[in-house]
Amino acid sequence: MYVLQELDGTLTRFSYANGVLKKVDETAIVAKDFKGDIVVRIFHISPDGKFLYATNRGTANDISIFKVLKTEN
């Protein structure tokens, strides 16, 4: 499961097993030194499950693309 935090643009990945969510990792959709408004609107996983797209409609007005790795957690 993925959660995209609206206020700071952080993308968090969780695993799910036996009714429990466990935080696996976390990254940002903007650079660490980014100055400007972050306004995340949507994220989408490609139909083949290989990529995750996240939009920042704030100052940068860009799309971040992440490769989805198949890992066991």
Short mmCIF file of N, CA and C in Angstrom, two decimals:
data_model
loop_
_atom_site.label_atom_id
_atom_site.label_comp_id
_atom_site.label_asym_id
_atom_site.label_seq_id
_atom_site.Cartn_x
_atom_site.Cartn_y
_atom_site.Cartn_z
N MET A 1 0.84 -1.16 0.00
CA MET A 1 0.00 0.00 0.00
C MET A 1 0.90 1.23 0.00
N TYR A 2 0.47 2.26 -0.72
CA TYR A 2 1.20 3.52 -0.77
C TYR A 2 0.33 4.64 -0.23
N VAL A 3 0.96 5.58 0.48
CA VAL A 3 0.28 6.77 0.97
C VAL A 3 1.10 7.97 0.55
N LEU A 4 0.45 8.94 -0.09
CA LEU A 4 1.11 10.18 -0.50
C LEU A 4 0.61 11.30 0.40
N GLN A 5 1.50 11.82 1.25
CA GLN A 5 1.12 12.87 2.19
C GLN A 5 0.97 14.20 1.46
N GLU A 6 -0.19 14.78 1.61
CA GLU A 6 -0.54 15.99 0.88
C GLU A 6 0.28 17.22 1.29
N LEU A 7 0.63 17.34 2.54
CA LEU A 7 1.27 18.56 3.01
C LEU A 7 2.77 18.64 2.74
N ASP A 8 3.47 17.50 2.74
CA ASP A 8 4.92 17.57 2.54
C ASP A 8 5.43 16.77 1.35
N GLY A 9 4.52 16.11 0.61
CA GLY A 9 4.93 15.38 -0.58
C GLY A 9 5.71 14.12 -0.29
N THR A 10 5.53 13.54 0.87
CA THR A 10 6.22 12.30 1.22
C THR A 10 5.40 11.11 0.74
N LEU A 11 6.08 10.16 0.12
CA LEU A 11 5.45 8.94 -0.35
C LEU A 11 5.91 7.79 0.56
N THR A 12 4.97 7.13 1.21
CA THR A 12 5.29 6.06 2.15
C THR A 12 4.72 4.74 1.64
N ARG A 13 5.54 3.70 1.72
CA ARG A 13 5.12 2.36 1.30
C ARG A 13 4.96 1.48 2.53
N PHE A 14 3.85 0.74 2.56
CA PHE A 14 3.55 -0.16 3.65
C PHE A 14 3.39 -1.58 3.12
N SER A 15 3.69 -2.54 3.96
CA SER A 15 3.34 -3.94 3.68
C SER A 15 2.11 -4.24 4.52
N TYR A 16 1.38 -5.27 4.12
CA TYR A 16 0.18 -5.66 4.85
C TYR A 16 0.16 -7.18 5.01
N ALA A 17 0.05 -7.62 6.24
CA ALA A 17 -0.03 -9.06 6.51
C ALA A 17 -0.80 -9.27 7.81
N ASN A 18 -1.69 -10.23 7.81
CA ASN A 18 -2.44 -10.60 9.01
C ASN A 18 -3.13 -9.41 9.67
N GLY A 19 -3.68 -8.51 8.85
CA GLY A 19 -4.42 -7.36 9.38
C GLY A 19 -3.56 -6.24 9.91
N VAL A 20 -2.24 -6.28 9.64
CA VAL A 20 -1.33 -5.26 10.18
C VAL A 20 -0.58 -4.56 9.05
N LEU A 21 -0.59 -3.23 9.08
CA LEU A 21 0.23 -2.44 8.16
C LEU A 21 1.58 -2.18 8.80
N LYS A 22 2.65 -2.34 8.01
CA LYS A 22 4.00 -2.09 8.50
C LYS A 22 4.69 -1.14 7.53
N LYS A 23 5.23 -0.04 8.05
CA LYS A 23 5.95 0.92 7.21
C LYS A 23 7.23 0.26 6.69
N VAL A 24 7.39 0.30 5.36
CA VAL A 24 8.55 -0.34 4.73
C VAL A 24 9.60 0.70 4.37
N ASP A 25 9.20 1.76 3.70
CA ASP A 25 10.13 2.84 3.38
C ASP A 25 9.38 4.11 3.05
N GLU A 26 10.17 5.18 2.89
CA GLU A 26 9.57 6.50 2.66
C GLU A 26 10.53 7.33 1.81
N THR A 27 9.96 8.11 0.91
CA THR A 27 10.74 9.01 0.07
C THR A 27 9.91 10.25 -0.22
N ALA A 28 10.52 11.26 -0.78
CA ALA A 28 9.81 12.48 -1.11
C ALA A 28 9.67 12.61 -2.62
N ILE A 29 8.61 13.28 -3.07
CA ILE A 29 8.43 13.50 -4.51
C ILE A 29 9.09 14.79 -4.96
N VAL A 30 9.68 15.52 -4.02
CA VAL A 30 10.43 16.74 -4.36
C VAL A 30 11.83 16.64 -3.78
N ALA A 31 12.76 17.41 -4.34
CA ALA A 31 14.14 17.42 -3.86
C ALA A 31 14.20 17.96 -2.43
N LYS A 32 15.21 17.52 -1.67
CA LYS A 32 15.37 17.96 -0.28
C LYS A 32 15.48 19.47 -0.17
N ASP A 33 16.11 20.10 -1.15
CA ASP A 33 16.31 21.56 -1.09
C ASP A 33 15.21 22.33 -1.83
N PHE A 34 14.10 21.68 -2.16
CA PHE A 34 13.01 22.34 -2.89
C PHE A 34 12.42 23.48 -2.07
N LYS A 35 12.27 24.61 -2.69
CA LYS A 35 11.62 25.78 -2.08
C LYS A 35 10.39 26.11 -2.91
N GLY A 36 9.25 26.11 -2.29
CA GLY A 36 8.02 26.41 -3.00
C GLY A 36 6.86 25.62 -2.41
N ASP A 37 5.71 25.80 -3.03
CA ASP A 37 4.51 25.12 -2.57
C ASP A 37 4.47 23.69 -3.06
N ILE A 38 4.06 22.80 -2.17
CA ILE A 38 3.83 21.40 -2.53
C ILE A 38 2.32 21.17 -2.46
N VAL A 39 1.76 20.79 -3.57
CA VAL A 39 0.32 20.54 -3.64
C VAL A 39 0.12 19.22 -4.39
N VAL A 40 0.20 18.11 -3.66
CA VAL A 40 0.02 16.82 -4.33
C VAL A 40 -1.45 16.62 -4.64
N ARG A 41 -1.72 16.11 -5.81
CA ARG A 41 -3.09 15.93 -6.24
C ARG A 41 -3.47 14.47 -6.44
N ILE A 42 -2.58 13.71 -7.02
CA ILE A 42 -2.96 12.35 -7.37
C ILE A 42 -1.73 11.47 -7.49
N PHE A 43 -1.91 10.21 -7.24
CA PHE A 43 -0.88 9.25 -7.63
C PHE A 43 -1.57 8.06 -8.26
N HIS A 44 -0.85 7.40 -9.12
CA HIS A 44 -1.44 6.33 -9.93
C HIS A 44 -0.39 5.26 -10.16
N ILE A 45 -0.79 4.00 -10.09
CA ILE A 45 0.10 2.90 -10.45
C ILE A 45 -0.27 2.45 -11.85
N SER A 46 0.75 2.29 -12.70
CA SER A 46 0.52 1.90 -14.09
C SER A 46 -0.22 0.56 -14.15
N PRO A 47 -0.98 0.32 -15.23
CA PRO A 47 -1.74 -0.92 -15.35
C PRO A 47 -0.90 -2.19 -15.21
N ASP A 48 0.36 -2.13 -15.62
CA ASP A 48 1.22 -3.32 -15.49
C ASP A 48 1.86 -3.42 -14.09
N GLY A 49 1.61 -2.44 -13.21
CA GLY A 49 2.11 -2.47 -11.85
C GLY A 49 3.59 -2.15 -11.71
N LYS A 50 4.22 -1.65 -12.78
CA LYS A 50 5.67 -1.42 -12.75
C LYS A 50 6.07 -0.01 -12.34
N PHE A 51 5.14 0.96 -12.43
CA PHE A 51 5.48 2.35 -12.13
C PHE A 51 4.40 3.02 -11.31
N LEU A 52 4.84 3.95 -10.46
CA LEU A 52 3.93 4.79 -9.69
C LEU A 52 4.19 6.23 -10.10
N TYR A 53 3.13 6.96 -10.40
CA TYR A 53 3.21 8.36 -10.81
C TYR A 53 2.59 9.23 -9.73
N ALA A 54 3.27 10.31 -9.36
CA ALA A 54 2.76 11.23 -8.35
C ALA A 54 2.89 12.65 -8.87
N THR A 55 1.84 13.45 -8.72
CA THR A 55 1.88 14.82 -9.22
C THR A 55 2.03 15.83 -8.10
N ASN A 56 2.80 16.89 -8.38
CA ASN A 56 2.92 18.05 -7.51
C ASN A 56 2.41 19.23 -8.33
N ARG A 57 1.23 19.73 -8.01
CA ARG A 57 0.64 20.83 -8.76
C ARG A 57 1.00 22.18 -8.17
N GLY A 58 1.93 22.18 -7.23
CA GLY A 58 2.35 23.44 -6.61
C GLY A 58 3.33 24.18 -7.49
N THR A 59 4.31 24.81 -6.89
CA THR A 59 5.30 25.63 -7.60
C THR A 59 5.98 24.86 -8.72
N ALA A 60 6.38 23.63 -8.46
CA ALA A 60 7.11 22.85 -9.46
C ALA A 60 6.21 22.38 -10.61
N ASN A 61 4.95 22.08 -10.31
CA ASN A 61 3.99 21.61 -11.31
C ASN A 61 4.59 20.47 -12.14
N ASP A 62 4.96 19.38 -11.47
CA ASP A 62 5.65 18.28 -12.15
C ASP A 62 5.04 16.93 -11.79
N ILE A 63 5.55 15.91 -12.47
CA ILE A 63 5.15 14.53 -12.20
C ILE A 63 6.40 13.74 -11.85
N SER A 64 6.34 13.01 -10.74
CA SER A 64 7.44 12.13 -10.34
C SER A 64 7.07 10.71 -10.72
N ILE A 65 8.06 9.96 -11.22
CA ILE A 65 7.83 8.58 -11.64
C ILE A 65 8.75 7.68 -10.82
N PHE A 66 8.16 6.66 -10.20
CA PHE A 66 8.91 5.71 -9.40
C PHE A 66 8.73 4.31 -9.96
N LYS A 67 9.80 3.54 -10.03
CA LYS A 67 9.73 2.15 -10.44
C LYS A 67 9.30 1.33 -9.24
N VAL A 68 8.28 0.49 -9.40
CA VAL A 68 7.79 -0.36 -8.33
C VAL A 68 8.60 -1.65 -8.34
N LEU A 69 9.32 -1.88 -7.25
CA LEU A 69 10.14 -3.09 -7.13
C LEU A 69 9.35 -4.17 -6.42
N LYS A 70 9.44 -5.36 -6.88
CA LYS A 70 8.76 -6.49 -6.25
C LYS A 70 9.68 -7.03 -5.15
N THR A 71 9.31 -6.74 -3.90
CA THR A 71 10.13 -7.20 -2.77
C THR A 71 9.24 -7.91 -1.77
N GLU A 72 9.82 -8.72 -0.97
CA GLU A 72 9.13 -9.42 0.10
C GLU A 72 9.43 -8.68 1.40
N ASN A 73 8.39 -8.24 2.10
CA ASN A 73 8.57 -7.56 3.38
C ASN A 73 7.57 -8.06 4.38
#
